């Protein structure tokens, strides 16, 4: 099975993956870097994960990190140490592909310098070196994680690449060079501890499959941030689509299984870029406050707005999503009226029913809303569809009909147990069994 984001990230994938992981001996992360932020709540405990797959919280799950990731060794090591401090055992359960790219301190400096140069046209990068690292992959000059086990080669290659980066920092951006000795010491210290985690991921995944073990692939970010199919150029630096998992992990598409797309019951976005249903008034502020909409990775306040059917259908069709997991419906409790965007109106008054490739055009569209009555009761913490207020059930049915695929899971709060399976689709039946066995 695959779990991917169906919006601009921050949809609640971490909770969904954690919830499902109890039924999956193998959990695989395949894209992005530590720009991702997946939050998992277990009882009163809260775990913020950025690189390590969310399945690590389950002691029986083995976790894998594919070749399509970019890895900051220091950030990964800090995350592992933080998990160990919370009583989560990582060694022996985490496998890192030798083919993933390494993020160096100079990548971070380049990321910040480029973003600063953009001025008012900032993308909204996290400044963690993700984009420059992916750029080095395309330029065929990146360092790979197999080097973590070869200190001499790693040191020489890292120094040579960082010398190039420093020259770019000075010549292109007019900023100070990164201290090479300090940067090398940082990389080498982390490499020594991470080297034992490095081994080929593909053969491990195939062995799981040969034993009949179900495998869960965990996506980062979301379809609307995909490098090719998102709101380019306001996107991330890697593919967020299911097909990239096969390429990242060195396995065929037949290993991937059905796709569960995670979406919020409203919409949020971090950073710059078009957001047709953004609400700049008190409703948007209310969604942010009630939903605690602040980035797990950056702490930045998220832009908030209404559910966008046009964007949701784009994600479903582009990524081949089979069913939806709808999160944070409880945030809508108490609202008298909900808005749902069912089409866009272009600058010339034309009706637009698909997400245009031109981000400038998308920024100019006017959303065509349908008003949906709110509900008086509370959904928070409910675990049975029949217990939902009638208005909440009607809202789910409306979204399901508009998007065109079943809503198989509904999250009514941040904790594991605040979740329900919904409907009778194959995905819903699978989720219901996992919930009953948990």
Short mmCIF file of C-alpha atoms in Angstrom, two decimals:
data_model
loop_
_atom_site.label_atom_id
_atom_site.label_comp_id
_atom_site.label_asym_id
_atom_site.label_seq_id
_atom_site.Cartn_x
_atom_site.Cartn_y
_atom_site.Cartn_z
CA UNK A 1 0.00 0.00 0.00
CA UNK A 2 1.06 3.59 -0.58
CA UNK A 3 0.20 6.64 1.53
CA UNK A 4 0.73 9.97 -0.23
CA UNK A 5 -0.27 13.58 0.30
CA UNK A 6 -3.05 14.83 -1.94
CA UNK A 7 -2.65 18.57 -1.30
CA UNK A 8 0.33 20.85 -0.53
CA UNK A 9 1.74 18.64 2.22
CA UNK A 10 0.92 18.78 5.95
CA UNK A 11 -2.21 16.66 5.39
CA UNK A 12 -1.64 14.30 8.32
CA UNK A 13 0.31 11.55 6.56
CA UNK A 14 2.39 10.86 9.66
CA UNK A 15 -0.65 9.92 11.71
CA UNK A 16 -2.09 7.75 8.94
CA UNK A 17 1.19 5.90 8.35
CA UNK A 18 1.68 5.38 12.08
CA UNK A 19 -1.86 4.06 12.38
CA UNK A 20 -1.47 1.59 9.53
CA UNK A 21 2.12 0.53 10.31
CA UNK A 22 1.05 -2.07 12.87
CA UNK A 23 -0.08 -4.23 9.94
CA UNK A 24 3.05 -3.68 7.82
CA UNK A 25 6.40 -5.31 8.71
CA UNK A 26 8.13 -2.95 6.25
CA UNK A 27 7.66 0.83 5.97
CA UNK A 28 9.50 2.72 3.22
CA UNK A 29 10.20 6.43 2.78
CA UNK A 30 11.10 7.24 -0.83
CA UNK A 31 11.30 10.99 -1.55
CA UNK A 32 12.34 14.36 -0.19
CA UNK A 33 14.54 15.09 2.78
CA UNK A 34 14.26 16.66 6.21
CA UNK A 35 12.08 19.41 4.75
CA UNK A 36 9.21 17.01 5.47
CA UNK A 37 7.49 17.09 8.86
CA UNK A 38 5.35 14.14 9.95
CA UNK A 39 3.74 14.41 13.38
CA UNK A 40 2.66 11.29 15.28
CA UNK A 41 0.78 11.34 18.59
CA UNK A 42 0.64 8.27 20.80
CA UNK A 43 -1.36 8.96 23.93
CA UNK A 44 0.12 12.12 25.39
CA UNK A 45 3.42 11.66 23.56
CA UNK A 46 4.21 13.58 20.38
CA UNK A 47 6.85 12.58 17.84
CA UNK A 48 8.02 14.94 15.08
CA UNK A 49 9.66 12.99 12.26
CA UNK A 50 11.48 14.52 9.31
CA UNK A 51 13.56 11.75 7.69
CA UNK A 52 12.92 8.50 9.54
CA UNK A 53 9.77 6.68 8.32
CA UNK A 54 6.79 7.09 10.64
CA UNK A 55 6.60 3.32 11.08
CA UNK A 56 9.59 3.51 13.42
CA UNK A 57 7.18 4.14 16.32
CA UNK A 58 5.94 0.54 15.97
CA UNK A 59 8.58 -1.81 17.44
CA UNK A 60 7.87 -4.63 14.96
CA UNK A 61 8.25 -2.51 11.81
CA UNK A 62 11.47 -2.34 9.83
CA UNK A 63 12.01 0.99 8.10
CA UNK A 64 13.74 1.74 4.82
CA UNK A 65 14.97 4.96 3.19
CA UNK A 66 15.23 4.84 -0.60
CA UNK A 67 17.72 6.20 -3.11
CA UNK A 68 15.41 9.07 -4.03
CA UNK A 69 15.95 10.84 -0.72
CA UNK A 70 18.53 13.52 0.04
CA UNK A 71 20.12 12.94 3.44
CA UNK A 72 21.64 15.50 5.78
CA UNK A 73 23.79 13.20 7.97
CA UNK A 74 23.74 15.55 10.96
CA UNK A 75 19.97 16.02 10.79
CA UNK A 76 19.38 12.27 10.49
CA UNK A 77 21.66 11.56 13.42
CA UNK A 78 19.89 14.14 15.60
CA UNK A 79 16.53 12.60 14.73
CA UNK A 80 17.76 9.11 15.59
CA UNK A 81 19.16 10.32 18.92
CA UNK A 82 15.92 12.13 19.71
CA UNK A 83 13.94 8.95 19.04
CA UNK A 84 16.28 6.90 21.20
CA UNK A 85 15.80 9.44 23.97
CA UNK A 86 12.06 8.76 23.70
CA UNK A 87 12.67 5.03 24.11
CA UNK A 88 12.35 4.16 20.40
CA UNK A 89 14.97 1.66 19.23
CA UNK A 90 16.33 2.50 15.78
CA UNK A 91 19.51 0.48 15.22
CA UNK A 92 18.76 -2.83 13.55
CA UNK A 93 15.41 -1.50 12.30
CA UNK A 94 16.47 1.29 9.93
CA UNK A 95 18.10 0.72 6.54
CA UNK A 96 19.51 3.57 4.42
CA UNK A 97 20.07 3.11 0.69
CA UNK A 98 23.71 3.54 -0.37
CA UNK A 99 22.46 5.48 -3.41
CA UNK A 100 20.79 8.42 -1.64
CA UNK A 101 22.44 11.83 -2.04
CA UNK A 102 24.20 13.55 0.86
CA UNK A 103 23.34 17.11 1.87
CA UNK A 104 26.44 19.09 2.86
CA UNK A 105 26.62 22.29 4.97
CA UNK A 106 27.36 24.22 1.77
CA UNK A 107 24.08 22.99 0.26
CA UNK A 108 22.28 24.71 3.13
CA UNK A 109 24.24 27.92 2.52
CA UNK A 110 23.41 27.84 -1.20
CA UNK A 111 19.73 27.26 -0.45
CA UNK A 112 19.54 30.30 1.82
CA UNK A 113 21.56 32.48 -0.56
CA UNK A 114 19.35 31.62 -3.54
CA UNK A 115 16.16 32.23 -1.61
CA UNK A 116 17.43 35.59 -0.39
CA UNK A 117 18.37 36.55 -3.97
CA UNK A 118 14.77 35.93 -5.12
CA UNK A 119 13.53 38.87 -3.04
CA UNK A 120 9.77 39.23 -3.37
CA UNK A 121 9.67 36.12 -5.58
CA UNK A 122 10.71 33.76 -2.81
CA UNK A 123 9.62 30.14 -3.22
CA UNK A 124 9.32 29.56 0.53
CA UNK A 125 12.09 26.99 0.82
CA UNK A 126 12.90 25.56 4.25
CA UNK A 127 16.55 26.52 3.71
CA UNK A 128 17.76 23.00 4.49
CA UNK A 129 19.69 22.37 1.29
CA UNK A 130 17.12 20.12 -0.37
CA UNK A 131 16.95 21.90 -3.74
CA UNK A 132 20.72 22.36 -4.19
CA UNK A 133 21.28 18.69 -3.31
CA UNK A 134 18.80 17.54 -5.95
CA UNK A 135 20.44 19.96 -8.38
CA UNK A 136 23.78 18.27 -7.77
CA UNK A 137 22.18 14.91 -8.57
CA UNK A 138 21.11 16.28 -11.97
CA UNK A 139 24.59 17.78 -12.47
CA UNK A 140 26.10 14.35 -11.70
CA UNK A 141 28.35 15.66 -8.96
CA UNK A 142 26.54 14.67 -5.75
CA UNK A 143 27.96 12.52 -2.98
CA UNK A 144 26.18 9.23 -2.28
CA UNK A 145 25.53 7.63 1.08
CA UNK A 146 27.72 4.61 0.30
CA UNK A 147 30.61 7.01 0.96
CA UNK A 148 29.63 7.15 4.64
CA UNK A 149 31.45 3.82 5.04
CA UNK A 150 34.58 5.04 3.21
CA UNK A 151 35.96 7.94 5.31
CA UNK A 152 38.93 8.76 3.08
CA UNK A 153 36.86 8.92 -0.08
CA UNK A 154 34.09 10.84 1.67
CA UNK A 155 36.46 13.47 3.04
CA UNK A 156 38.16 14.05 -0.32
CA UNK A 157 34.91 14.16 -2.28
CA UNK A 158 33.17 16.39 0.27
CA UNK A 159 36.05 18.86 0.33
CA UNK A 160 36.20 19.02 -3.47
CA UNK A 161 32.46 19.62 -3.84
CA UNK A 162 32.32 22.17 -1.04
CA UNK A 163 35.18 24.10 -2.66
CA UNK A 164 32.98 24.37 -5.77
CA UNK A 165 30.01 25.41 -3.64
CA UNK A 166 32.05 28.09 -1.87
CA UNK A 167 33.18 29.51 -5.20
CA UNK A 168 29.52 29.75 -6.25
CA UNK A 169 28.54 31.39 -2.97
CA UNK A 170 31.12 34.14 -3.48
CA UNK A 171 30.84 34.63 -7.25
CA UNK A 172 27.07 34.30 -7.69
CA UNK A 173 25.67 35.54 -4.40
CA UNK A 174 28.40 37.66 -2.82
CA UNK A 175 28.20 35.87 0.53
CA UNK A 176 30.93 34.49 2.77
CA UNK A 177 32.39 31.05 2.24
CA UNK A 178 31.48 28.19 4.55
CA UNK A 179 34.33 27.15 6.87
CA UNK A 180 35.53 23.96 5.16
CA UNK A 181 37.28 22.44 8.16
CA UNK A 182 34.26 22.88 10.42
CA UNK A 183 31.93 21.57 7.71
CA UNK A 184 34.10 18.51 7.09
CA UNK A 185 34.29 17.76 10.81
CA UNK A 186 30.47 17.88 10.98
CA UNK A 187 30.03 15.49 8.06
CA UNK A 188 32.70 13.03 9.17
CA UNK A 189 31.42 12.84 12.75
CA UNK A 190 27.94 11.90 11.56
CA UNK A 191 29.23 9.49 8.90
CA UNK A 192 31.00 7.31 11.44
CA UNK A 193 27.75 6.59 13.28
CA UNK A 194 25.49 6.30 10.24
CA UNK A 195 27.67 3.95 8.17
CA UNK A 196 26.28 0.75 9.79
CA UNK A 197 22.78 1.66 8.58
CA UNK A 198 23.76 1.69 4.89
CA UNK A 199 22.77 -1.26 2.71
CA UNK A 200 20.77 -1.88 -0.46
CA UNK A 201 17.05 -1.31 0.04
CA UNK A 202 15.68 -3.04 -3.07
CA UNK A 203 16.75 -6.59 -2.14
CA UNK A 204 15.36 -6.11 1.38
CA UNK A 205 11.97 -5.02 0.02
CA UNK A 206 11.87 -7.91 -2.43
CA UNK A 207 12.63 -10.35 0.40
CA UNK A 208 9.70 -8.95 2.36
CA UNK A 209 7.48 -9.38 -0.69
CA UNK A 210 8.69 -12.94 -1.31
CA UNK A 211 7.72 -13.81 2.28
CA UNK A 212 4.29 -12.34 1.72
CA UNK A 213 4.92 -9.36 4.02
CA UNK A 214 2.75 -6.34 3.20
CA UNK A 215 4.84 -3.23 2.52
CA UNK A 216 3.82 0.37 3.24
CA UNK A 217 5.35 3.17 1.14
CA UNK A 218 5.27 6.58 2.84
CA UNK A 219 5.32 9.67 0.65
CA UNK A 220 6.46 13.12 1.71
CA UNK A 221 5.00 16.52 0.76
CA UNK A 222 2.01 16.22 -1.61
CA UNK A 223 0.89 15.97 -5.23
CA UNK A 224 0.39 19.74 -5.52
CA UNK A 225 4.07 20.17 -4.61
CA UNK A 226 5.27 17.59 -7.14
CA UNK A 227 8.14 18.79 -9.32
CA UNK A 228 6.23 18.09 -12.55
CA UNK A 229 2.54 18.11 -11.62
CA UNK A 230 2.45 20.62 -8.79
CA UNK A 231 2.06 24.41 -8.89
CA UNK A 232 5.47 24.89 -10.54
CA UNK A 233 7.75 26.69 -9.75
CA UNK A 234 6.27 26.80 -6.24
CA UNK A 235 6.99 23.13 -5.65
CA UNK A 236 9.43 20.82 -3.91
CA UNK A 237 12.53 19.42 -5.62
CA UNK A 238 11.47 15.79 -6.04
CA UNK A 239 8.57 13.77 -7.37
CA UNK A 240 5.77 13.15 -4.86
CA UNK A 241 3.90 10.68 -7.09
CA UNK A 242 3.60 6.93 -6.44
CA UNK A 243 5.68 5.98 -9.47
CA UNK A 244 8.77 7.57 -7.92
CA UNK A 245 8.68 5.00 -5.11
CA UNK A 246 9.54 2.21 -7.54
CA UNK A 247 12.45 4.19 -8.98
CA UNK A 248 13.68 5.25 -5.54
CA UNK A 249 13.64 1.76 -4.06
CA UNK A 250 14.78 -0.27 -7.05
CA UNK A 251 11.63 -2.37 -7.29
CA UNK A 252 8.93 -2.68 -9.94
CA UNK A 253 5.54 -0.93 -9.74
CA UNK A 254 3.85 -4.25 -8.92
CA UNK A 255 5.30 -4.02 -5.41
CA UNK A 256 3.56 -0.72 -4.63
CA UNK A 257 -0.10 -1.73 -4.19
CA UNK A 258 -3.17 0.51 -3.86
CA UNK A 259 -2.78 4.23 -3.17
CA UNK A 260 -4.35 6.00 -0.18
CA UNK A 261 -4.32 9.77 -0.61
CA UNK A 262 -4.40 11.91 2.53
CA UNK A 263 -6.24 15.23 2.43
CA UNK A 264 -7.47 17.65 5.05
CA UNK A 265 -11.17 18.47 5.29
CA UNK A 266 -10.08 22.01 4.36
CA UNK A 267 -6.84 23.22 2.74
CA UNK A 268 -3.51 24.65 3.88
CA UNK A 269 -0.30 25.75 2.27
CA UNK A 270 3.10 26.84 3.62
CA UNK A 271 5.26 29.35 1.78
CA UNK A 272 4.62 31.09 -1.51
CA UNK A 273 2.58 30.02 -4.50
CA UNK A 274 -1.00 30.09 -5.80
CA UNK A 275 -3.73 28.97 -3.40
CA UNK A 276 -7.15 29.66 -4.98
CA UNK A 277 -9.26 28.90 -1.90
CA UNK A 278 -7.13 30.76 0.65
CA UNK A 279 -9.31 32.64 3.15
CA UNK A 280 -7.81 35.92 4.32
CA UNK A 281 -10.60 36.68 6.78
CA UNK A 282 -11.66 35.46 10.22
CA UNK A 283 -12.62 32.01 8.89
CA UNK A 284 -9.06 31.43 7.69
CA UNK A 285 -7.67 32.64 11.01
CA UNK A 286 -10.10 30.37 12.83
CA UNK A 287 -9.01 27.33 10.84
CA UNK A 288 -5.37 28.11 11.66
CA UNK A 289 -6.06 28.52 15.37
CA UNK A 290 -8.33 25.49 15.79
CA UNK A 291 -6.19 23.30 13.55
CA UNK A 292 -2.90 24.47 15.12
CA UNK A 293 -1.66 25.10 11.60
CA UNK A 294 2.03 25.74 12.09
CA UNK A 295 4.75 23.86 10.23
CA UNK A 296 6.32 20.83 11.94
CA UNK A 297 9.62 21.58 10.20
CA UNK A 298 9.73 25.39 10.14
CA UNK A 299 7.14 26.52 12.69
CA UNK A 300 5.77 28.93 10.07
CA UNK A 301 2.03 29.68 10.18
CA UNK A 302 0.21 27.89 7.40
CA UNK A 303 -2.07 29.67 4.97
CA UNK A 304 -5.58 28.29 5.41
CA UNK A 305 -8.64 28.02 3.20
CA UNK A 306 -11.41 25.80 1.92
CA UNK A 307 -11.46 22.37 0.32
CA UNK A 308 -10.66 22.59 -3.39
CA UNK A 309 -12.36 19.89 -5.48
CA UNK A 310 -10.55 20.95 -8.67
CA UNK A 311 -7.15 20.49 -7.03
CA UNK A 312 -8.28 17.28 -5.32
CA UNK A 313 -9.42 15.73 -8.61
CA UNK A 314 -6.13 16.78 -10.19
CA UNK A 315 -4.25 14.92 -7.44
CA UNK A 316 -6.46 11.84 -7.67
CA UNK A 317 -6.13 11.56 -11.44
CA UNK A 318 -2.42 12.39 -11.60
CA UNK A 319 -1.37 10.05 -8.81
CA UNK A 320 -3.88 7.27 -9.40
CA UNK A 321 -5.28 7.57 -5.88
CA UNK A 322 -7.73 4.76 -5.06
CA UNK A 323 -9.28 6.16 -1.87
CA UNK A 324 -8.95 9.11 0.48
CA UNK A 325 -8.08 9.50 4.13
CA UNK A 326 -9.72 12.75 5.25
CA UNK A 327 -8.14 14.37 8.30
CA UNK A 328 -9.04 17.17 10.70
CA UNK A 329 -12.79 17.12 10.14
CA UNK A 330 -13.07 18.03 13.83
CA UNK A 331 -11.51 21.43 13.05
CA UNK A 332 -14.71 22.30 11.17
CA UNK A 333 -16.93 21.64 14.21
CA UNK A 334 -19.11 24.64 15.05
CA UNK A 335 -18.85 26.45 11.72
CA UNK A 336 -22.27 27.53 10.45
CA UNK A 337 -21.33 27.33 6.78
CA UNK A 338 -18.53 25.52 4.93
CA UNK A 339 -17.34 26.48 1.48
CA UNK A 340 -16.21 23.97 -1.14
CA UNK A 341 -14.64 25.09 -4.42
CA UNK A 342 -16.09 23.09 -7.34
CA UNK A 343 -14.63 25.08 -10.27
CA UNK A 344 -12.47 28.09 -11.09
CA UNK A 345 -13.41 31.20 -13.02
CA UNK A 346 -10.60 32.53 -15.20
CA UNK A 347 -9.67 36.22 -15.67
CA UNK A 348 -11.95 36.40 -18.71
CA UNK A 349 -14.91 34.80 -16.98
CA UNK A 350 -14.28 31.37 -18.48
CA UNK A 351 -14.93 28.25 -16.39
CA UNK A 352 -11.78 26.25 -15.58
CA UNK A 353 -12.29 22.72 -14.23
CA UNK A 354 -8.65 21.56 -14.16
CA UNK A 355 -5.50 22.89 -12.50
CA UNK A 356 -3.66 24.98 -15.14
CA UNK A 357 0.05 24.44 -15.71
CA UNK A 358 0.61 28.22 -15.55
CA UNK A 359 1.01 29.17 -11.88
CA UNK A 360 0.35 32.83 -12.72
CA UNK A 361 -3.02 31.89 -14.22
CA UNK A 362 -3.85 29.74 -11.20
CA UNK A 363 -3.08 32.72 -8.97
CA UNK A 364 -5.63 34.81 -10.88
CA UNK A 365 -8.59 32.42 -10.87
CA UNK A 366 -11.65 33.02 -8.72
CA UNK A 367 -13.00 29.97 -6.91
CA UNK A 368 -16.62 29.04 -7.53
CA UNK A 369 -17.95 27.92 -4.18
CA UNK A 370 -20.83 25.77 -3.06
CA UNK A 371 -22.00 26.54 0.48
CA UNK A 372 -22.49 23.48 2.69
CA UNK A 373 -24.33 23.75 6.03
CA UNK A 374 -22.17 23.12 9.08
CA UNK A 375 -23.16 20.92 11.97
CA UNK A 376 -24.01 21.66 15.55
CA UNK A 377 -22.53 18.60 17.25
CA UNK A 378 -18.91 17.61 17.73
CA UNK A 379 -16.95 15.12 15.65
CA UNK A 380 -13.82 15.22 17.81
CA UNK A 381 -12.77 11.79 19.01
CA UNK A 382 -15.61 9.88 17.31
CA UNK A 383 -14.67 6.47 15.90
CA UNK A 384 -17.94 5.37 14.31
CA UNK A 385 -19.48 6.87 11.19
CA UNK A 386 -23.02 6.50 12.52
CA UNK A 387 -22.09 8.70 15.48
CA UNK A 388 -21.13 11.63 13.26
CA UNK A 389 -23.54 14.58 13.12
CA UNK A 390 -25.79 14.42 10.07
CA UNK A 391 -24.16 17.53 8.62
CA UNK A 392 -20.70 15.97 8.87
CA UNK A 393 -21.91 12.83 7.10
CA UNK A 394 -23.44 14.98 4.36
CA UNK A 395 -20.17 16.91 3.97
CA UNK A 396 -18.19 13.68 3.56
CA UNK A 397 -20.68 12.38 1.00
CA UNK A 398 -20.53 15.65 -0.96
CA UNK A 399 -16.72 15.59 -1.12
CA UNK A 400 -16.72 11.92 -2.06
CA UNK A 401 -19.18 12.50 -4.91
CA UNK A 402 -17.31 15.54 -6.19
CA UNK A 403 -13.82 14.02 -6.10
CA UNK A 404 -15.01 10.70 -7.49
CA UNK A 405 -13.37 8.16 -5.18
CA UNK A 406 -14.36 6.80 -1.75
CA UNK A 407 -13.35 8.40 1.53
CA UNK A 408 -12.18 5.27 3.35
CA UNK A 409 -10.70 6.79 6.52
CA UNK A 410 -11.74 9.79 8.60
CA UNK A 411 -9.54 11.29 11.31
CA UNK A 412 -11.39 13.09 14.11
CA UNK A 413 -8.38 14.14 16.18
CA UNK A 414 -4.59 13.93 16.36
CA UNK A 415 -4.32 10.65 18.31
CA UNK A 416 -4.20 7.15 16.86
CA UNK A 417 -7.50 6.12 18.36
CA UNK A 418 -9.37 9.16 17.00
CA UNK A 419 -9.91 7.50 13.64
CA UNK A 420 -12.65 5.60 11.81
CA UNK A 421 -12.92 3.45 8.71
CA UNK A 422 -15.72 4.63 6.47
CA UNK A 423 -17.78 2.87 3.81
CA UNK A 424 -17.38 -0.53 2.19
CA UNK A 425 -14.67 0.03 -0.42
CA UNK A 426 -11.76 -2.47 -0.52
CA UNK A 427 -9.54 0.17 1.09
CA UNK A 428 -12.10 0.83 3.85
CA UNK A 429 -12.35 -2.89 4.60
CA UNK A 430 -8.57 -3.15 4.81
CA UNK A 431 -8.40 -0.15 7.14
CA UNK A 432 -11.26 -1.45 9.29
CA UNK A 433 -9.39 -4.72 9.82
CA UNK A 434 -6.21 -2.89 10.79
CA UNK A 435 -8.12 -0.75 13.29
CA UNK A 436 -9.89 -3.75 14.81
CA UNK A 437 -6.63 -5.69 15.15
CA UNK A 438 -4.70 -2.79 16.66
#
